[in-house]
PDB file of C-alpha atoms in Angstrom:
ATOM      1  CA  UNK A  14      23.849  12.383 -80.773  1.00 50.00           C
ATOM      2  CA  UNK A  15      22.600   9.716 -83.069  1.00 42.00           C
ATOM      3  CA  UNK A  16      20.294   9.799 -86.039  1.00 37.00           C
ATOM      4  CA  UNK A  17      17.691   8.818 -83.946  1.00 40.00           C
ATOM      5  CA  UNK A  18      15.158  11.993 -83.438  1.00 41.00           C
ATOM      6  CA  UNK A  19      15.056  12.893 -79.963  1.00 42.00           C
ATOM      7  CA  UNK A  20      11.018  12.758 -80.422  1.00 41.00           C
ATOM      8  CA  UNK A  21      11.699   8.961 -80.406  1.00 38.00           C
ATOM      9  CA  UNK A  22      13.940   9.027 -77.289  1.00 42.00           C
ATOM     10  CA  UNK A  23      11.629  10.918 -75.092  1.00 42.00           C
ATOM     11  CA  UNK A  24       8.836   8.590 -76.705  1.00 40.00           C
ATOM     12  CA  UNK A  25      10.579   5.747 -75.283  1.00 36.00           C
ATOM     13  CA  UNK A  26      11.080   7.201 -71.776  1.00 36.00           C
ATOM     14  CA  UNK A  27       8.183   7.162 -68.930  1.00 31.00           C
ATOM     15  CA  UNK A  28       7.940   8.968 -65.741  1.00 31.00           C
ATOM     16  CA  UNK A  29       5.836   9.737 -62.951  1.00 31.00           C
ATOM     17  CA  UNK A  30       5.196  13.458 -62.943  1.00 34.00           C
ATOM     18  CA  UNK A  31       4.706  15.387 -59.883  1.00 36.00           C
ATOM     19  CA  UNK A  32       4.626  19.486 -59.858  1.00 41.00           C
ATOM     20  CA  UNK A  33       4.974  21.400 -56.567  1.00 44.00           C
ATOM     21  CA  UNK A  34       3.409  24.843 -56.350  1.00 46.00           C
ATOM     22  CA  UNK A  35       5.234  27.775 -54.283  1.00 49.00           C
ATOM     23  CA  UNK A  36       4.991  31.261 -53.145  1.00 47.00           C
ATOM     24  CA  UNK A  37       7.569  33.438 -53.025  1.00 44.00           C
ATOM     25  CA  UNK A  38       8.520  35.526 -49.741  1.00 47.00           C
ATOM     26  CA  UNK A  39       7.995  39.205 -51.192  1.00 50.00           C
ATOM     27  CA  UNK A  40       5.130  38.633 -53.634  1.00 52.00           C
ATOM     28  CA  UNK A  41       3.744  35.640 -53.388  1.00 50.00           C
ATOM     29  CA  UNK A  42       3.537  34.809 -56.789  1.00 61.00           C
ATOM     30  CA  UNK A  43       3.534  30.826 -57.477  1.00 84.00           C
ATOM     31  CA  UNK A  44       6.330  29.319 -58.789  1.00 92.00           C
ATOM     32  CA  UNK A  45       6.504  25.730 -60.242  1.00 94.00           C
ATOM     33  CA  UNK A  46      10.466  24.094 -58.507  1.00 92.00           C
ATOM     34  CA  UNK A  47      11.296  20.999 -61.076  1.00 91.00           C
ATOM     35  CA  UNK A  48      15.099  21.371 -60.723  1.00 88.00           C
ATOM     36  CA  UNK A  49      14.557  20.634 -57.110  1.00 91.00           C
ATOM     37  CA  UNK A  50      18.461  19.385 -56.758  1.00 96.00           C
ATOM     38  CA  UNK A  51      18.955  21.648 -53.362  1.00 95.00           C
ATOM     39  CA  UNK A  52      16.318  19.641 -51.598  1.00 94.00           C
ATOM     40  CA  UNK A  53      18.404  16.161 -52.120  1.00 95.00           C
ATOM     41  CA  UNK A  54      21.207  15.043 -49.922  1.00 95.00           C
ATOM     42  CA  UNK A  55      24.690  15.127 -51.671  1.00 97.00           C
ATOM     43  CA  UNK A  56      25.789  11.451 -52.681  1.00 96.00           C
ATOM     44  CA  UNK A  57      22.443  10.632 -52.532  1.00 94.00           C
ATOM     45  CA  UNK A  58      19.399   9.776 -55.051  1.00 91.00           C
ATOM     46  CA  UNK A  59      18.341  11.968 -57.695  1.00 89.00           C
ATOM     47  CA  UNK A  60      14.609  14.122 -56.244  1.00 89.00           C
ATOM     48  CA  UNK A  61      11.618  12.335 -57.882  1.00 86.00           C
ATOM     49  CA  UNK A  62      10.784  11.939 -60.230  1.00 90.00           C
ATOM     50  CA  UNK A  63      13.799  12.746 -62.364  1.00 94.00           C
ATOM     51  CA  UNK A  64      15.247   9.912 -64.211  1.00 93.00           C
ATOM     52  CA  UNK A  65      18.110   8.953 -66.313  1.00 93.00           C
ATOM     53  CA  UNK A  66      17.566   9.334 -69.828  1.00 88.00           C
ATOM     54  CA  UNK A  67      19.544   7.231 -72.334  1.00 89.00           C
ATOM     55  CA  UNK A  68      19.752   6.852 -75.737  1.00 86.00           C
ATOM     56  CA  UNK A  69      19.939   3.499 -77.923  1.00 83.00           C
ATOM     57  CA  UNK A  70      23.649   2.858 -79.592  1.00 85.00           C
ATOM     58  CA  UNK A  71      24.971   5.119 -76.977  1.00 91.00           C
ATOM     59  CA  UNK A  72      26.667   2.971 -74.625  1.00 91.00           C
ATOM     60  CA  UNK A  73      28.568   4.973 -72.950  1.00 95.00           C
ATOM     61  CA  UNK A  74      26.739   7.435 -70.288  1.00 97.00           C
ATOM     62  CA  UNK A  75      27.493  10.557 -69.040  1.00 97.00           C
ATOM     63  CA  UNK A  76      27.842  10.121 -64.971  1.00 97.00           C
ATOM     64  CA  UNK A  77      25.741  12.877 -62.761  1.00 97.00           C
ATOM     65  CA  UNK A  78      25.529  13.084 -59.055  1.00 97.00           C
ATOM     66  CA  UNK A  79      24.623  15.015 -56.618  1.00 98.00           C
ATOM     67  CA  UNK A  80      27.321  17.455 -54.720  1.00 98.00           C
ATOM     68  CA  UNK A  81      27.474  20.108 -52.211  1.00 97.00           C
ATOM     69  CA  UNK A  82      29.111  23.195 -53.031  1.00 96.00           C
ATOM     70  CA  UNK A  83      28.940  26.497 -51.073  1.00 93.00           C
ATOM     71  CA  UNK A  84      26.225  24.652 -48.842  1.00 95.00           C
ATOM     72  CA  UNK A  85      23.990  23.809 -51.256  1.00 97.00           C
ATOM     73  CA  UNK A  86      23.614  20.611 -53.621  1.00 97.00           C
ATOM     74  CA  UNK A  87      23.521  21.137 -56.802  1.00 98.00           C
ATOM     75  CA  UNK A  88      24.160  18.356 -59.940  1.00 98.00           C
ATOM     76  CA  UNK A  89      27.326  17.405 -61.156  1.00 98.00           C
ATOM     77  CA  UNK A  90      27.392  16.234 -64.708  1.00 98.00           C
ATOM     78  CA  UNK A  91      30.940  14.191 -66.335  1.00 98.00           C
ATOM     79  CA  UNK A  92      30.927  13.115 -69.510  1.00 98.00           C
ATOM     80  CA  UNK A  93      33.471  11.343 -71.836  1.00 98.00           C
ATOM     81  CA  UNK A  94      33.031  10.780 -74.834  1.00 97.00           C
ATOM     82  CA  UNK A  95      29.244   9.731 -73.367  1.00 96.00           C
ATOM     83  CA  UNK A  96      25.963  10.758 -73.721  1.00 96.00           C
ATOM     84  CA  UNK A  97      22.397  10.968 -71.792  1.00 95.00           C
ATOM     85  CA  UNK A  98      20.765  12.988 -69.577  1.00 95.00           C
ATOM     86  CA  UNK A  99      18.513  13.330 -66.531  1.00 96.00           C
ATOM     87  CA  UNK A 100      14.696  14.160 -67.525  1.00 93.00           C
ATOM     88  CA  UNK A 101      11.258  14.765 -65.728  1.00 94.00           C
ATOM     89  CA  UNK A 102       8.195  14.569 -67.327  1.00 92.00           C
ATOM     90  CA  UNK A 103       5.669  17.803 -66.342  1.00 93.00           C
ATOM     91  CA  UNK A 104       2.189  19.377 -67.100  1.00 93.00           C
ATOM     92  CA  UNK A 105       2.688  23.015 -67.109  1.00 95.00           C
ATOM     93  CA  UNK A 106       0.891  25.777 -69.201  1.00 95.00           C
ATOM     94  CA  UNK A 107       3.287  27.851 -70.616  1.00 95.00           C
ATOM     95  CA  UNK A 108       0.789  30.611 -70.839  1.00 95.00           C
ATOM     96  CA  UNK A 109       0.046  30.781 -66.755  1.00 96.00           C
ATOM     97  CA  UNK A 110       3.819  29.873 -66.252  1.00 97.00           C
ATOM     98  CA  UNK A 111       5.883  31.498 -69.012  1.00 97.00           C
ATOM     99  CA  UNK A 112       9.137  31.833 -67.474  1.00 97.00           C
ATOM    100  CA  UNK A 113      12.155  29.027 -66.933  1.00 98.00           C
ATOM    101  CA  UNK A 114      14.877  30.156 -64.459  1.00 97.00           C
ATOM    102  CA  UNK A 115      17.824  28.176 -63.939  1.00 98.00           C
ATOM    103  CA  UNK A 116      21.941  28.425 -63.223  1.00 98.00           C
ATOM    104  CA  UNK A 117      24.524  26.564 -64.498  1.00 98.00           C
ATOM    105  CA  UNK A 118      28.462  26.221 -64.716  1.00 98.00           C
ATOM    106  CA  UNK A 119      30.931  24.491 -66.904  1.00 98.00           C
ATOM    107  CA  UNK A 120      34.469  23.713 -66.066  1.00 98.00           C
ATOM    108  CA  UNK A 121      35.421  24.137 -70.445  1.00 98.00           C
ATOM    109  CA  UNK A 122      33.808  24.158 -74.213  1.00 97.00           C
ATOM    110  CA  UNK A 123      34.193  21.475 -76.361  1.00 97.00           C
ATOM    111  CA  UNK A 124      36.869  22.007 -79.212  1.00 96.00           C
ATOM    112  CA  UNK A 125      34.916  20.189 -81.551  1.00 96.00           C
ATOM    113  CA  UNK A 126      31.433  21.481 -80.912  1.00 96.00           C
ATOM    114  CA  UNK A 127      29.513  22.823 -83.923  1.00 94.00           C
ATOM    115  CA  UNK A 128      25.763  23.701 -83.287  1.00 93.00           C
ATOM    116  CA  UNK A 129      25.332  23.382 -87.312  1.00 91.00           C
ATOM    117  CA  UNK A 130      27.246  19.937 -87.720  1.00 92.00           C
ATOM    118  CA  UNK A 131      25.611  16.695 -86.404  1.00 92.00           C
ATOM    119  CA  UNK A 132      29.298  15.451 -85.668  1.00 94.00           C
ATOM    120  CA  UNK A 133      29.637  18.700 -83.426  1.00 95.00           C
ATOM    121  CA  UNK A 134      26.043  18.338 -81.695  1.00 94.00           C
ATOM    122  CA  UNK A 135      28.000  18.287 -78.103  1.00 96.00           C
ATOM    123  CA  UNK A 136      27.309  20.317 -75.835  1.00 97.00           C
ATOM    124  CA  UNK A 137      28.875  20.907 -72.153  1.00 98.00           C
ATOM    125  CA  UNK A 138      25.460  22.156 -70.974  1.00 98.00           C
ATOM    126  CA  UNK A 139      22.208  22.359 -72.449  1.00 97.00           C
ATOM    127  CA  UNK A 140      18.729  22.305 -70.901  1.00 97.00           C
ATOM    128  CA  UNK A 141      16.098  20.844 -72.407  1.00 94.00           C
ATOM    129  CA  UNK A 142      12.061  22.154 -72.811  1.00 94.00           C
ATOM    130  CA  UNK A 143       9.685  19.607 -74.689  1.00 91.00           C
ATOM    131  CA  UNK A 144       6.050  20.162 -75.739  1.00 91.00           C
ATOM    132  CA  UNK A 145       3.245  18.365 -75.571  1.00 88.00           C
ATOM    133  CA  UNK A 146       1.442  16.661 -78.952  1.00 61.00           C
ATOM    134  CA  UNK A 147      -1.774  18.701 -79.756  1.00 58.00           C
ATOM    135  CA  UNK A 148      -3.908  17.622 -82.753  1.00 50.00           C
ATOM    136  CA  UNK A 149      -5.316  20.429 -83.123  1.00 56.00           C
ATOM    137  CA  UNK A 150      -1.765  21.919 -84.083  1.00 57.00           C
ATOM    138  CA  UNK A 151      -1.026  19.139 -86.842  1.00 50.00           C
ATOM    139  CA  UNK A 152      -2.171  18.253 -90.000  1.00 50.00           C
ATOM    140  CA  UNK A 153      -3.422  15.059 -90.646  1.00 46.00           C
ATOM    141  CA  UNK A 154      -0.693  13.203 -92.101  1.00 48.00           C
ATOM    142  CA  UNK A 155       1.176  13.964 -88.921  1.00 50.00           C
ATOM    143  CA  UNK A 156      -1.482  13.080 -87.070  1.00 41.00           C
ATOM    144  CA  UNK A 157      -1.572   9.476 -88.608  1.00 42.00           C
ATOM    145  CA  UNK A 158       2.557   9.257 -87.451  1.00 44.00           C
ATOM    146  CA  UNK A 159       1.689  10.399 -83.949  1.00 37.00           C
ATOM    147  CA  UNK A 160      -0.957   7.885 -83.641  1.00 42.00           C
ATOM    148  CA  UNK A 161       1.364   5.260 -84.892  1.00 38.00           C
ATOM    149  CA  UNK A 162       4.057   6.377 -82.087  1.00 37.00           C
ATOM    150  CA  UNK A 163       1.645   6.189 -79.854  1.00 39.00           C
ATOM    151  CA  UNK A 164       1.095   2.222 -80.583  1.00 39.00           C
ATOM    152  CA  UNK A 165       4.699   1.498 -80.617  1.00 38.00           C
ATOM    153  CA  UNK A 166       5.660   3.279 -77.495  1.00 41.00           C
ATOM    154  CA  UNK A 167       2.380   3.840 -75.626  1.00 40.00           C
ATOM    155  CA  UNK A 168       2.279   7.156 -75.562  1.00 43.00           C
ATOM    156  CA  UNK A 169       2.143  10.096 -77.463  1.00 37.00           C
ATOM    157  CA  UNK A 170       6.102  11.647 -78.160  1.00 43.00           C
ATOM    158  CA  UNK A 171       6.313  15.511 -77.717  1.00 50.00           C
ATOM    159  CA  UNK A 172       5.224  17.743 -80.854  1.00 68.00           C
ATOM    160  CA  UNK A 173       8.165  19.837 -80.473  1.00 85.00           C
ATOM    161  CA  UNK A 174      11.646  20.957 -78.387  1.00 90.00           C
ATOM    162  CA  UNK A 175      13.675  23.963 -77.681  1.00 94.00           C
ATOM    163  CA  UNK A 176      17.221  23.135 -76.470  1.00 94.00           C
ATOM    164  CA  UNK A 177      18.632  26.276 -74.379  1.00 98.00           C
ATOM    165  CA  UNK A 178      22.297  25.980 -75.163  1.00 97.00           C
ATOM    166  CA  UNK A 179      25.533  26.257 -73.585  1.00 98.00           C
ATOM    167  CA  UNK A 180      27.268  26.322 -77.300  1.00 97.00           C
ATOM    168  CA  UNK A 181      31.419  26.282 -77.456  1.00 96.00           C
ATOM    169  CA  UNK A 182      31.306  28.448 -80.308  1.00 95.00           C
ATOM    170  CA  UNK A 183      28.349  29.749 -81.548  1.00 96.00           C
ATOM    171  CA  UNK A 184      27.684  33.548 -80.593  1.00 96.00           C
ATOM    172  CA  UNK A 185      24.753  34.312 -77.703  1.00 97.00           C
ATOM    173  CA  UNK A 186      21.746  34.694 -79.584  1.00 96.00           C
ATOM    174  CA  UNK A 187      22.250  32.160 -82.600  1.00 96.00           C
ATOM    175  CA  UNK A 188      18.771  30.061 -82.802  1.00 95.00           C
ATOM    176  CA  UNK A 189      18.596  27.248 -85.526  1.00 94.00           C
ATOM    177  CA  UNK A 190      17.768  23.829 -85.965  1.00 91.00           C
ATOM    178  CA  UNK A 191      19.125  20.737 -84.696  1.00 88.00           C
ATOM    179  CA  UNK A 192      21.237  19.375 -86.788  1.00 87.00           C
ATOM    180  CA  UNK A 193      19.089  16.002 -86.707  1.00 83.00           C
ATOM    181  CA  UNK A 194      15.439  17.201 -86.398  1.00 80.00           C
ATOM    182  CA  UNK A 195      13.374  20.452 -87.013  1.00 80.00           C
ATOM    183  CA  UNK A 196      11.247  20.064 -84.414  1.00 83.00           C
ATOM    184  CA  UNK A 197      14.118  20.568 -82.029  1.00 88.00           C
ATOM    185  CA  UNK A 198      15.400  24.385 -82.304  1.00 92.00           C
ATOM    186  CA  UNK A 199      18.420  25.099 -80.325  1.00 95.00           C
ATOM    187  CA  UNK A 200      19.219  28.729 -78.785  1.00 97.00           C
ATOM    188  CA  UNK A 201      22.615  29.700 -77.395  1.00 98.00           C
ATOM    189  CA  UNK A 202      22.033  31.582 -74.032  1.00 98.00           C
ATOM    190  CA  UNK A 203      26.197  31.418 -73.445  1.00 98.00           C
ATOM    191  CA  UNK A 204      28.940  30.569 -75.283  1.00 97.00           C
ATOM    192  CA  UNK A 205      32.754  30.215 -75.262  1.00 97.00           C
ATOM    193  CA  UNK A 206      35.231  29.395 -71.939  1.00 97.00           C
ATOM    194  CA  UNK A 207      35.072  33.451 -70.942  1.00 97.00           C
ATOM    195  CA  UNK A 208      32.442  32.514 -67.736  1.00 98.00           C
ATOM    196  CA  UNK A 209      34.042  28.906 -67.050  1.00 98.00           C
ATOM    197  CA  UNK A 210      34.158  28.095 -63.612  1.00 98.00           C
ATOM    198  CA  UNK A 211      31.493  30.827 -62.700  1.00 98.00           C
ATOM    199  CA  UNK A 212      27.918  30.096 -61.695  1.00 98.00           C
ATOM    200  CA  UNK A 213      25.510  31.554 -64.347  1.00 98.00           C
ATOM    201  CA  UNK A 214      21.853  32.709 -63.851  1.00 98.00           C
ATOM    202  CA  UNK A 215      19.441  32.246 -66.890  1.00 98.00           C
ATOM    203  CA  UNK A 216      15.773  33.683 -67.034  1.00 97.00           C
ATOM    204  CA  UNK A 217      13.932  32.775 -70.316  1.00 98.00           C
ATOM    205  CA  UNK A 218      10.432  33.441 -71.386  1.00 98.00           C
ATOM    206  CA  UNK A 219       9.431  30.114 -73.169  1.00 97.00           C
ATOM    207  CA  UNK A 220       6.091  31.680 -74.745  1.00 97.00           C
ATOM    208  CA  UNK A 221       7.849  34.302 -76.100  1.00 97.00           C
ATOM    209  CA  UNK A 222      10.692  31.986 -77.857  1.00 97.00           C
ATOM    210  CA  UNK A 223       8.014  29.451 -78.998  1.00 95.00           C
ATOM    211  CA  UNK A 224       6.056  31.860 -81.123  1.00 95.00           C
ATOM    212  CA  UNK A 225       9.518  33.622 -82.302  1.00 95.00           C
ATOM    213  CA  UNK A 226      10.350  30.239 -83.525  1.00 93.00           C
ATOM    214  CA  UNK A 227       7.041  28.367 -84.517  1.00 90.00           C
ATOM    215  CA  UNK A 228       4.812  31.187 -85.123  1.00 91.00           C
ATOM    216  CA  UNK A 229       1.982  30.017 -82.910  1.00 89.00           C
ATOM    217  CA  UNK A 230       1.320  29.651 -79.351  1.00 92.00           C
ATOM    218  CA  UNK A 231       2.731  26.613 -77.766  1.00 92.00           C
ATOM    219  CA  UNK A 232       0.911  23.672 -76.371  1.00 91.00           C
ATOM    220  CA  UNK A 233       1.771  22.338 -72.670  1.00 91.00           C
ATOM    221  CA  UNK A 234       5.261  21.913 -71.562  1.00 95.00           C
ATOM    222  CA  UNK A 235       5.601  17.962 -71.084  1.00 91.00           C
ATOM    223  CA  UNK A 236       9.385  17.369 -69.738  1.00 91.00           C
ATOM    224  CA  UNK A 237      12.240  19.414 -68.559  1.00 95.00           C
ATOM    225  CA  UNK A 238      15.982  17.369 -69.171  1.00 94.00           C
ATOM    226  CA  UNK A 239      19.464  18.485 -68.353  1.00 97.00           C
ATOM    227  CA  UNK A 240      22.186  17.125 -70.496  1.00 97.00           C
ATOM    228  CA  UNK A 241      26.051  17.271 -70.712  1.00 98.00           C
ATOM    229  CA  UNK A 242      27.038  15.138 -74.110  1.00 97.00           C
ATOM    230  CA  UNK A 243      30.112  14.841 -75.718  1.00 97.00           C
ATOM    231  CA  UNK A 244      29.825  11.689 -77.908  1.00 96.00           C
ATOM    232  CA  UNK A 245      29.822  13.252 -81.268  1.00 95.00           C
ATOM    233  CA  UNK A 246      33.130  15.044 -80.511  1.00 97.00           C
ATOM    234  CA  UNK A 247      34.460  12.142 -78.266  1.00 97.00           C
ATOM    235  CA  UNK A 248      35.604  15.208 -75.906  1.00 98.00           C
ATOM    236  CA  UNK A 249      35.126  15.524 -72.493  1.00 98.00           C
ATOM    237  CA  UNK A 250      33.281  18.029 -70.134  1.00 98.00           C
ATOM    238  CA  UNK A 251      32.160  18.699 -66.970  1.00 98.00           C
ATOM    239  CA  UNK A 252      29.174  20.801 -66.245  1.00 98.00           C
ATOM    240  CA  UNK A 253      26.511  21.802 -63.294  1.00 98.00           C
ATOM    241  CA  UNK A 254      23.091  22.675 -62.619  1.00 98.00           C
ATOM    242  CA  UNK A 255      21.198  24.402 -59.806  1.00 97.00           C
ATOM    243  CA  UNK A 256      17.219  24.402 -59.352  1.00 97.00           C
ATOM    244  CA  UNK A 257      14.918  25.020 -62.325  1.00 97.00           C
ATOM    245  CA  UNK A 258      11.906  27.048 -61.413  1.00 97.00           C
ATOM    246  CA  UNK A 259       9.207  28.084 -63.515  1.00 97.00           C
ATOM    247  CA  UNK A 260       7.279  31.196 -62.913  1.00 96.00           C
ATOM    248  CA  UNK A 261       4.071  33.036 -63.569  1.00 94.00           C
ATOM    249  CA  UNK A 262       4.496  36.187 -65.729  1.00 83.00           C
ATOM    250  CA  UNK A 263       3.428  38.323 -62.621  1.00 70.00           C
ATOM    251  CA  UNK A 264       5.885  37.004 -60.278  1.00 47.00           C
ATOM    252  CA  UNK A 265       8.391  37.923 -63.492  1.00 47.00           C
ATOM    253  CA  UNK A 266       7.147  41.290 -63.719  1.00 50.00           C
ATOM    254  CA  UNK A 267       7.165  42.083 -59.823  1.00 47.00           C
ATOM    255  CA  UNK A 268      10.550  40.845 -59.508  1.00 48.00           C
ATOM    256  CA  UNK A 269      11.544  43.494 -62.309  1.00 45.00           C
ATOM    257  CA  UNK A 270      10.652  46.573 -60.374  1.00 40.00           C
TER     258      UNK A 270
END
């Protein structure tokens, strides 16, 4: 990506946010359904409200669209040498709802991609959580540069981001930095080509990794985004999603036994 913090790209991004509530069949525990790609017709419009997200000095995009596979749509992601995502702004308590749930596929890693480099920070997959500002978290210089964000882009930009990672190299588990921001900490939840071409089910508790990372409790979750990038590397890659649910820690736990 560019030098431009991704804090300033969300910043400069606004969407209408709309969260559906669920039960499930056998407990009926609520769920929260962002990724809500299954409900769309193939070769049709993305599900509101998810929007394209682009960067500035990236001109060239990635290309997503919506395809059946097996009977069910999911999102198709090709990008070459491109950049940007798809992104939905949300309100959700990550205390109430602490768990993200999602699958994914690639068709191949990216020769080139380096979690710790800025000129490798591709990625064929990577799923996006961003946080809400809270004052009460900050001190007050950095509430004076929120404030100021807040005049240039009319709202406030998240506080804080963790990237869930499809990395090409490094190993499952690895949890650092961005190479461009600290407020963005990226974890690998697969790596390498070993699963390419398979469907892959992820289950993450976002509390949990937010105080591993930040050592505090997280503020509201304010956007989900799905990305496939490969400008850094000028690779390419194809990659897709399936439905992104969040879920209360009981439905978790029931679903467990």
């Amino acid at each position: 990506m560019t030098s431009d913090s991704w804090l300033r790209r969300i910043a400069a991004v606004v969407l209408a946010a709309a969260v559906t509530t669920a039960a499930t069949a056998d407990n009926a525990q609520p769920q929260l359904h962002i990724g809500n790609f299954s409900e769309a017709q193939a070769g049709g419009a993305y599900p509101p409200p998810w929007q394209p997200l682009t960067f500035r000095k990236i001109d060239r995009h990635t290309e997503y669209q919506l395809i059946e596979e097996d009977g069910v749509v999911v999102l198709q992601a090709d990008s070459d040498a491109a950049a940007s995502g798809l992104t939905r702004e949300v309100a959700i308590d990550p205390a109430e709802y602490p768990i993200v749930e999602w699958r994914w596929k690639i068709a191949n890693v990216l020769e080139g991609g380096d979690v710790t480099r800025k000129s490798g920070d591709d990625y064929p997959a990577r799923l996006y959580i961003t946080f809400a500002y809270d004052p009460r978290k900050v001190g007050l210089l950095e509430r004076a540069k929120y404030r100021a964000a807040r005049l240039f882009y009319g709202q406030y930009p998240p506080s804080a981001a963790i990237n869930y990672l499809w990395a090409s190299k490094a190993a499952v588990g690895t949890q650092v930095a961005n190479a461009y921001t600290e407020r963005v900490r990226m974890i690998a939840t697969q790596s390498g080509p070993q699963k390419a071409g398979q469907w892959v089910s992820e289950s993450r508790n976002i509390l949990e990794d937010y105080r591993a990372i930040f050592g505090q409790d997280p503020p509201m979750i304010s956007g989900v985004a799905v990305m496939t990038d490969t400008d850094n590397t000028g690779e390419a890659a194809r990659a897709w999603f399936g439905d992104i649910v969040f879920k209360a820690a009981e439905a978790d736990a029931e679903a467990g036994r």
